[in-house]
Tab-separated table of C-alpha atoms and ligand atoms in Angstrom:
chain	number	residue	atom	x	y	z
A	1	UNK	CA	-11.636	-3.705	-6.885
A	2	UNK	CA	-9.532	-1.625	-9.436
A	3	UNK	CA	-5.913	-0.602	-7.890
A	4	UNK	CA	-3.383	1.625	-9.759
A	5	UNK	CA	0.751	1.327	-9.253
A	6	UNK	CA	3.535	3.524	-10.433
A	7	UNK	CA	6.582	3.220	-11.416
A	8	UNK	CA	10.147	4.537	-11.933
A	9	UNK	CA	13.366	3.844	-13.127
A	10	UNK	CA	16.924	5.149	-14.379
A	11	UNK	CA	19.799	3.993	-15.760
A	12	UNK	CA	23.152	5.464	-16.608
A	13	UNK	CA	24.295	4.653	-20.242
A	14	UNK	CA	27.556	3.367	-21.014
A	15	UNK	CA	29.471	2.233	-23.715
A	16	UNK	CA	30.069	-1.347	-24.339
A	17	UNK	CA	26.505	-2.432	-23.320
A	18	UNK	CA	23.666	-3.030	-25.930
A	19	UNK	CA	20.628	-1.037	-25.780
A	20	UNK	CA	17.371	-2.819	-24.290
A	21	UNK	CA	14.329	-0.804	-24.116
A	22	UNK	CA	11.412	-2.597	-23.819
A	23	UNK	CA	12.625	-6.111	-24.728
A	24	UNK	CA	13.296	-4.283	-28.319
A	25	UNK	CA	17.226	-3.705	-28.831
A	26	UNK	CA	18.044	-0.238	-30.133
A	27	UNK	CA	20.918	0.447	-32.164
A	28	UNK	CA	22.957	3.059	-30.244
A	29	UNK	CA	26.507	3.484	-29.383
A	30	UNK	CA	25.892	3.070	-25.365
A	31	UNK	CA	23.359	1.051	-23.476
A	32	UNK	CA	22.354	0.773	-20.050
A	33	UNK	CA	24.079	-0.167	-17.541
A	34	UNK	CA	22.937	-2.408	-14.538
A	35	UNK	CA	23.061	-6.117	-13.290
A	36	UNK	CA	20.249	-7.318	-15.420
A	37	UNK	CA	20.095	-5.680	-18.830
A	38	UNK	CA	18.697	-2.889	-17.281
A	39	UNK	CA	15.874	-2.436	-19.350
A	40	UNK	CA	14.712	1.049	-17.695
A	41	UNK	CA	10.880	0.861	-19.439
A	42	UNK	CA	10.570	-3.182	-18.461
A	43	UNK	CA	12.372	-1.869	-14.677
A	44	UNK	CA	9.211	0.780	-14.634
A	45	UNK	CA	6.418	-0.993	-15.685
A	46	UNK	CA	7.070	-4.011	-13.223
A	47	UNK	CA	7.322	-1.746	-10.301
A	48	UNK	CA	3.960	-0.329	-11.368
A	49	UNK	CA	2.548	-3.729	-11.503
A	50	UNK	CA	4.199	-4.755	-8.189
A	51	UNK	CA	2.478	-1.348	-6.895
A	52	UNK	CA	-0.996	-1.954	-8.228
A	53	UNK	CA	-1.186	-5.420	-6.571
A	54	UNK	CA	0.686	-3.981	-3.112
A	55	UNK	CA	3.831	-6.172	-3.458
A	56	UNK	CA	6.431	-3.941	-3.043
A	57	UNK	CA	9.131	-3.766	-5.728
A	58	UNK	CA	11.286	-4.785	-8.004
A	59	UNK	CA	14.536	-4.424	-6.059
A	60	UNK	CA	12.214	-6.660	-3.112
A	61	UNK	CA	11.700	-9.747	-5.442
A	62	UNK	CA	14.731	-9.542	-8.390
A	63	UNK	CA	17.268	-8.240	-6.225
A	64	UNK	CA	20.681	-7.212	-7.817
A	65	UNK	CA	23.099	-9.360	-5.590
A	66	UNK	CA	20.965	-12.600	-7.255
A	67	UNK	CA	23.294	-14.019	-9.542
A	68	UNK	CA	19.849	-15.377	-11.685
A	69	UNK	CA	19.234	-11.815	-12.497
A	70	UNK	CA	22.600	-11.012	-13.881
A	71	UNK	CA	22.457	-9.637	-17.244
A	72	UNK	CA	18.733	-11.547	-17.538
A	73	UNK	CA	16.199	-10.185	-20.119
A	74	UNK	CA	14.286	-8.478	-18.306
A	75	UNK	CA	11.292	-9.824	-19.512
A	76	UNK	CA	11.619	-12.572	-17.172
A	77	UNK	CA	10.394	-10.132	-14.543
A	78	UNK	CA	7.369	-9.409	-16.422
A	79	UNK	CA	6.722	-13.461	-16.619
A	80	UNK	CA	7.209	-13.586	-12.875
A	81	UNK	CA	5.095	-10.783	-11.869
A	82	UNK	CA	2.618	-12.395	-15.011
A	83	UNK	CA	2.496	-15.760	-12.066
A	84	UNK	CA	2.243	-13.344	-9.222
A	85	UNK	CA	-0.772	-11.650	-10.707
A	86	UNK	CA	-2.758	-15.282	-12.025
A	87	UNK	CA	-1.587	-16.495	-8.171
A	88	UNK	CA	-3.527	-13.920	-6.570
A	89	UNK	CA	-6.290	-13.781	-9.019
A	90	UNK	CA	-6.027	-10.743	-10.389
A	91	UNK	CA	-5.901	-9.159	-13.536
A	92	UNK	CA	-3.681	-6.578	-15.591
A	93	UNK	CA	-5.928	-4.294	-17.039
A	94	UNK	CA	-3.901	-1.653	-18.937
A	95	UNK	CA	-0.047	-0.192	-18.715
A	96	UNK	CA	1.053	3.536	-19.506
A	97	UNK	CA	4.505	4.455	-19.621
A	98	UNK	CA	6.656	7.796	-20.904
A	99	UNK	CA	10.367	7.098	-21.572
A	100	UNK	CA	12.572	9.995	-20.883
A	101	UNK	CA	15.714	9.852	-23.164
A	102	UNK	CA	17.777	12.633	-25.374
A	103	UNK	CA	18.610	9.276	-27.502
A	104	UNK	CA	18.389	6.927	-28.734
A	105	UNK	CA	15.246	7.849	-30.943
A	106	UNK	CA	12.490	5.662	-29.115
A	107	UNK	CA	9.291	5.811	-30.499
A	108	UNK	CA	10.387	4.323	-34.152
A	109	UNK	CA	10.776	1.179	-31.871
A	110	UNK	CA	7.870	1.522	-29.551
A	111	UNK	CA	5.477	-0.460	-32.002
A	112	UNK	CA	7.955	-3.846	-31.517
A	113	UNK	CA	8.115	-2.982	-27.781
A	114	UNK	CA	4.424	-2.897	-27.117
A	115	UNK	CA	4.120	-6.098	-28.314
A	116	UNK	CA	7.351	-7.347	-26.255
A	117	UNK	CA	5.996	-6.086	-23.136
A	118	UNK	CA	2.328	-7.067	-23.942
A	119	UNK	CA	3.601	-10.778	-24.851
A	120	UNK	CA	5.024	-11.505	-21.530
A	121	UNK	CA	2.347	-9.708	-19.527
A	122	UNK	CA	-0.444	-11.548	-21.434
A	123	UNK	CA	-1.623	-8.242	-22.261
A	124	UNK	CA	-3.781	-7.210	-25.776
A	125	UNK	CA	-1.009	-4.608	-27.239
A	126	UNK	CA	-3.872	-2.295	-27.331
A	127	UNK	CA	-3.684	-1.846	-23.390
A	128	UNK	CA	0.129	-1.216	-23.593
A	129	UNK	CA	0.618	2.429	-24.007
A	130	UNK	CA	4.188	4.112	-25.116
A	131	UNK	CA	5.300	7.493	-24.871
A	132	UNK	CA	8.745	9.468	-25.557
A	133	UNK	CA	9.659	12.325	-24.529
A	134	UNK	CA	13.279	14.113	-24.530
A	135	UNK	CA	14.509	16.329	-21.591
A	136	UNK	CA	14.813	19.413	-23.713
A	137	UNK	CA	18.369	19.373	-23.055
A	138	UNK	CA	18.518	19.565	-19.123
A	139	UNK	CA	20.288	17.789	-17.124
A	140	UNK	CA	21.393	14.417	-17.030
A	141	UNK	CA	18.832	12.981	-19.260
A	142	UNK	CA	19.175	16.198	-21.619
A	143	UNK	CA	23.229	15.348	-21.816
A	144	UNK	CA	22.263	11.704	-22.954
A	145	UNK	CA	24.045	10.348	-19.605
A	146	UNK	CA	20.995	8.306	-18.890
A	147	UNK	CA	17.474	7.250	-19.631
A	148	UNK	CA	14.548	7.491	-17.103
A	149	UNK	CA	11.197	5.805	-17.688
A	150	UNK	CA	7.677	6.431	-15.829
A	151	UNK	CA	5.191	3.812	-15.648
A	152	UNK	CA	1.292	3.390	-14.596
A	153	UNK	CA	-0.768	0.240	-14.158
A	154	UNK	CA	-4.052	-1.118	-13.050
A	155	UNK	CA	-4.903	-4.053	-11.928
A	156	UNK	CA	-8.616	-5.502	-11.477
A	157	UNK	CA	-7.701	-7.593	-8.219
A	158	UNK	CA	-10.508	-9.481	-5.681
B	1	MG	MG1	16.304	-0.766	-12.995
């Protein structure tokens, strides 16, 4: 049967952090802050994927008070959840995510991180879609205090 996750994340940007977004690093005076390199587009897409195949989240299996996570590329996540999906036999079929930021500019950069984020899933880039959008200047996303990310995936699973 086909089943279909979601996902969300935010993180707060800071200065004296580099920034991650989708495995790609962005030049940009702040980056995001969190125990892993809080890669808020990787952070969404995994809890999709987690979703889709009914396995909770990420905060379930990466927790934040694991030392292994702290400041890991988050594209170990993907690798794990990559196991957890060939474990139970089922199969990514496509991603679809919409990053949420006032800056940095994202979708100069979303070429590299479709093929990041398709690499570690096993993915053809083709099913990795990436969209940016700004905040039109509301809140906290709109004064550049941090970056949200929305993320969709289905899974063919037996
Ligand atoms: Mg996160």
């Amino acid at each position: 049967m086909q089943c279909c996750g979601i996902g969300y994340d935010v993180h707060r940007l800071v200065t004296g952090r580099k920034c991650i977004l989708g495995g790609v690093e962005i030049p940009h005076p702040k980056g995001l802050e969190g125990h892993s390199d809080a890669d808020v587009l990787i952070h969404a897409i995994a809890d999709a994927i987690l979703g889709a195949i009914g396995e909770g989240d990420i905060g379930k299996h990466f927790p934040n008070s694991d030392p292994r996570w702290k400041d890991a590329p988050s594209r170990v996540f993907l690798s794990e959840i990559r196991h957890m999906l060939e474990g139970k036999g089922a199969r990514l079929l496509n991603i679809d995510a919409t990053v949420i930021a006032e800056a940095p500019k994202v979708l100069p950069h979303a070429p590299a991180m479709r093929s990041h984020i398709a690499g570690a899933l096993g993915l053809d880039p083709r099913h990795v879609n990436l969209k940016a959008t700004t905040n039109e200047g509301m809140g906290f996303i709109g004064r550049a205090e941090g970056i949200a990310a929305f993320a969709v995936a289905s899974v063919e699973a037996p």
